[in-house]
């Protein structure tokens, strides 16, 4: 069966410090991978998605970047955190059929607080 | 632009009763999928139910069912025999295209009361 891991679970970082959040998927090959951010009490906003190694699409201009160094690894990074980067970050995966979308499954998330 | 709207920020229901959560959406795509996700206090996003737009039959998963009105662009979730464990935030979401990107509504917080 497939599982998705995210770490760390919780992170408190000072403004201006770097960030690296990691997401890995087990039990599937060539998944589509996604990073979402959720502000308190709000819906999820798609930040990045990747359809393959080294292929990253950004949905919104921001202080963050993403990379996919391996098939089942997705990393969210920042060189200098801003207060506005605080939030709950969720990674998700899906495996698409031929010309169709499919269900996304989410990791447990990382709660980031920037002070 | 694709949008998803949930007009009920909060709802409550007595245990064992039925509740319906509303969702409307807008898209110009002809092939799309609709989802309801549940987010309990742990904040883990859990798939509740999914509906393919090309299917006329409403999806059902145990106590959860949807009322999919394609022409009206409406996708409501009905929870029957509500249980305390159903207490959570519920998100309606729209996906389309080969990337499978999800567009989420703002969520409805559901409280099931004993």
Coordinates of C-alpha atoms in Angstrom, one line a residue:
Chain A
X1 CA 0.0 0.0 0.0
X2 CA 1.0 3.6 -0.5
X3 CA 2.1 5.9 2.3
X4 CA 3.3 9.5 2.4
X5 CA 5.6 11.0 5.0
X6 CA 6.3 14.5 5.9
X7 CA 8.9 16.0 8.2
X8 CA 9.3 17.7 10.4
X9 CA 5.8 17.6 12.0
X10 CA 6.3 21.0 13.7
X11 CA 8.8 23.7 13.1
X12 CA 9.5 27.1 14.7
X13 CA 11.9 29.3 12.8
X14 CA 13.1 32.9 13.1
X15 CA 12.4 35.4 10.3
X16 CA 15.2 35.3 7.7
X17 CA 16.3 31.8 8.4
X18 CA 16.2 29.1 5.7
X19 CA 13.6 26.4 5.4
X20 CA 13.5 22.8 4.1
X21 CA 10.4 20.6 4.4
X22 CA 10.6 17.1 3.0
X23 CA 7.9 14.8 1.6
X24 CA 8.4 11.2 0.5
X25 CA 6.0 8.7 -1.0
X26 CA 6.3 4.9 -0.7
X27 CA 4.6 2.2 -2.6
X28 CA 4.0 3.9 -6.0
X29 CA 6.1 5.0 -9.0
X30 CA 6.1 8.2 -10.9
X31 CA 3.4 10.0 -8.8
X32 CA 2.3 13.5 -9.3
X33 CA 3.3 15.5 -6.2
X34 CA 1.8 18.6 -4.7
X35 CA 2.6 21.2 -2.0
X36 CA -0.3 23.1 -0.4
X37 CA -0.4 25.7 2.3
X38 CA -3.3 26.2 4.7
X39 CA -3.7 29.3 6.7
X40 CA -5.5 29.0 10.0
X41 CA -9.2 28.2 9.5
X42 CA -8.9 28.5 5.7
X43 CA -8.9 26.3 2.7
X44 CA -5.8 24.9 1.0
X45 CA -3.9 26.8 -1.6
X46 CA -1.8 25.0 -4.1
X47 CA 1.8 26.2 -4.1
X48 CA 3.7 23.8 -6.4
X49 CA 3.1 20.6 -8.3
X50 CA 5.4 18.2 -10.1
X51 CA 4.6 15.6 -12.8
X52 CA 8.2 14.1 -12.8
X53 CA 11.8 14.4 -11.6
X54 CA 13.1 17.9 -12.0
X55 CA 9.7 19.2 -13.3
X56 CA 8.2 21.9 -11.0
X57 CA 5.3 24.2 -11.7
X58 CA 4.6 27.1 -9.4
X59 CA 1.1 28.3 -8.9
X60 CA 1.6 31.5 -7.0
X61 CA 4.5 34.0 -6.7
X62 CA 6.1 33.7 -3.3
X63 CA 9.1 33.4 -1.2
X64 CA 9.2 29.6 -1.5
X65 CA 10.7 27.1 -4.0
X66 CA 10.3 23.4 -4.6
X67 CA 12.5 20.6 -5.9
X68 CA 12.1 17.0 -6.8
X69 CA 15.5 15.3 -6.8
X70 CA 14.1 11.8 -6.8
X71 CA 10.9 10.2 -8.2
X72 CA 9.2 10.0 -4.8
X73 CA 10.8 12.9 -3.0
X74 CA 9.5 16.5 -3.0
X75 CA 11.1 19.3 -1.1
X76 CA 9.8 22.7 -0.2
X77 CA 12.5 25.4 0.5
X78 CA 13.1 29.0 1.3
X79 CA 16.3 30.9 1.6
X80 CA 14.9 33.5 4.0
X81 CA 11.6 33.0 5.8
X82 CA 9.0 35.7 6.1
X83 CA 6.3 36.1 8.8
X84 CA 3.7 35.4 6.1
X85 CA 5.2 32.0 5.5
X86 CA 3.7 30.7 8.7
X87 CA 1.0 28.0 8.1
X88 CA 0.3 24.4 7.7
X89 CA 2.0 22.8 4.8
X90 CA 0.6 19.7 3.2
X91 CA 2.1 17.4 0.6
X92 CA -0.1 15.2 -1.6
X93 CA 0.4 12.6 -4.3
X94 CA -1.7 11.1 -7.0
X95 CA -1.3 8.8 -9.9
X96 CA -3.0 9.9 -13.1
X97 CA -4.7 7.7 -15.6
X98 CA -4.6 8.2 -19.3
X99 CA -5.7 11.8 -19.8
X100 CA -7.6 11.9 -16.5
X101 CA -7.2 13.3 -13.1
X102 CA -7.2 11.1 -10.0
X103 CA -7.6 11.3 -6.3
X104 CA -5.0 13.1 -4.2
X105 CA -3.8 11.6 -0.9
X106 CA -2.4 13.8 1.7
X107 CA 0.5 13.5 4.2
X108 CA 0.1 14.4 7.8
X109 CA 1.4 18.0 7.3
X110 CA 4.0 20.3 8.8
X111 CA 3.0 23.2 11.1
X112 CA 5.4 26.1 10.5
X113 CA 5.6 29.1 12.7
X114 CA 7.9 32.0 11.8
X115 CA 8.7 34.3 14.6
Chain B
X1 CA -11.2 30.7 -13.7
X2 CA -12.2 27.8 -11.6
X3 CA -13.8 28.5 -8.2
X4 CA -15.3 26.5 -5.4
X5 CA -17.7 28.1 -2.9
X6 CA -18.9 26.8 0.4
X7 CA -21.4 29.2 1.8
X8 CA -21.8 27.6 5.3
X9 CA -18.8 28.4 7.5
X10 CA -20.2 26.4 10.4
X11 CA -22.9 23.8 11.0
X12 CA -24.0 21.5 13.8
X13 CA -26.1 18.4 13.9
X14 CA -27.3 16.0 16.6
X15 CA -25.8 12.6 16.8
X16 CA -27.7 10.1 14.6
X17 CA -29.4 12.8 12.5
X18 CA -28.7 13.8 8.9
X19 CA -26.9 16.9 7.7
X20 CA -26.2 18.3 4.3
X21 CA -23.2 20.5 3.4
X22 CA -23.5 22.8 0.4
X23 CA -20.9 23.4 -2.3
X24 CA -21.1 25.3 -5.6
X25 CA -18.4 25.5 -8.2
X26 CA -17.6 27.2 -11.5
X27 CA -15.5 25.8 -14.3
X28 CA -15.3 25.9 -18.1
X29 CA -13.8 22.5 -18.3
X30 CA -15.9 19.7 -19.6
X31 CA -14.0 16.9 -17.9
X32 CA -13.5 17.4 -14.2
X33 CA -13.8 15.7 -10.8
X34 CA -15.3 16.8 -7.5
X35 CA -14.2 15.7 -4.0
X36 CA -15.2 16.1 -0.4
X37 CA -12.3 15.9 2.0
X38 CA -12.6 15.8 5.8
X39 CA -10.0 17.5 8.1
X40 CA -10.4 16.4 11.8
X41 CA -8.6 18.2 14.6
X42 CA -5.5 16.2 13.8
X43 CA -5.5 18.2 10.5
X44 CA -4.9 15.1 8.4
X45 CA -6.9 15.5 5.1
X46 CA -9.0 12.5 4.5
X47 CA -10.9 11.7 1.3
X48 CA -14.6 11.2 2.0
X49 CA -16.0 10.8 -1.5
X50 CA -15.4 11.6 -5.1
X51 CA -17.6 12.2 -8.2
X52 CA -16.6 12.1 -11.9
X53 CA -18.5 14.8 -13.7
X54 CA -19.3 12.6 -16.7
X55 CA -21.2 10.2 -14.4
X56 CA -24.8 11.0 -13.8
X57 CA -25.2 8.7 -10.9
X58 CA -24.5 10.2 -7.5
X59 CA -21.6 8.7 -5.6
X60 CA -22.2 7.0 -2.3
X61 CA -19.8 5.8 0.4
X62 CA -21.5 4.1 3.4
X63 CA -23.2 7.0 5.3
X64 CA -21.9 9.6 2.9
X65 CA -23.6 10.5 -0.4
X66 CA -23.6 13.4 -2.7
X67 CA -26.2 15.3 -4.7
X68 CA -24.5 16.3 -7.9
X69 CA -26.4 18.8 -10.0
X70 CA -24.2 19.4 -13.1
X71 CA -26.3 22.0 -14.7
X72 CA -26.6 24.0 -11.5
X73 CA -22.9 23.4 -10.7
X74 CA -23.8 22.2 -7.3
X75 CA -22.2 19.3 -5.3
X76 CA -23.7 18.8 -1.8
X77 CA -22.6 16.2 0.8
X78 CA -25.2 14.4 2.9
X79 CA -24.1 12.7 6.0
X80 CA -26.6 10.2 7.4
X81 CA -26.7 8.8 11.0
X82 CA -24.1 11.4 12.1
X83 CA -21.5 10.2 14.5
X84 CA -19.3 12.1 17.0
X85 CA -16.3 11.1 14.9
X86 CA -17.7 13.1 11.9
X87 CA -16.9 16.3 13.8
X88 CA -14.4 18.0 11.4
X89 CA -13.9 20.6 8.8
X90 CA -15.2 19.5 5.4
X91 CA -13.7 20.8 2.2
X92 CA -15.2 20.6 -1.3
X93 CA -12.6 20.5 -4.1
X94 CA -12.5 20.5 -7.9
X95 CA -9.9 18.9 -10.0
X96 CA -9.4 19.0 -13.8
X97 CA -6.9 18.3 -16.5
X98 CA -3.9 16.1 -16.6
X99 CA -2.1 17.7 -13.6
X100 CA -4.9 16.9 -11.2
X101 CA -4.6 20.2 -9.4
X102 CA -7.2 20.7 -6.7
X103 CA -9.1 23.9 -6.2
X104 CA -10.5 24.0 -2.6
X105 CA -13.5 25.8 -1.1
X106 CA -13.1 27.6 2.2
X107 CA -14.5 24.7 4.3
X108 CA -17.4 24.1 6.5
X109 CA -16.8 23.3 10.2
X110 CA -19.2 20.5 11.3
X111 CA -19.9 19.9 15.0
X112 CA -21.8 16.7 15.9
X113 CA -23.4 17.0 19.3
X114 CA -24.2 14.1 21.6

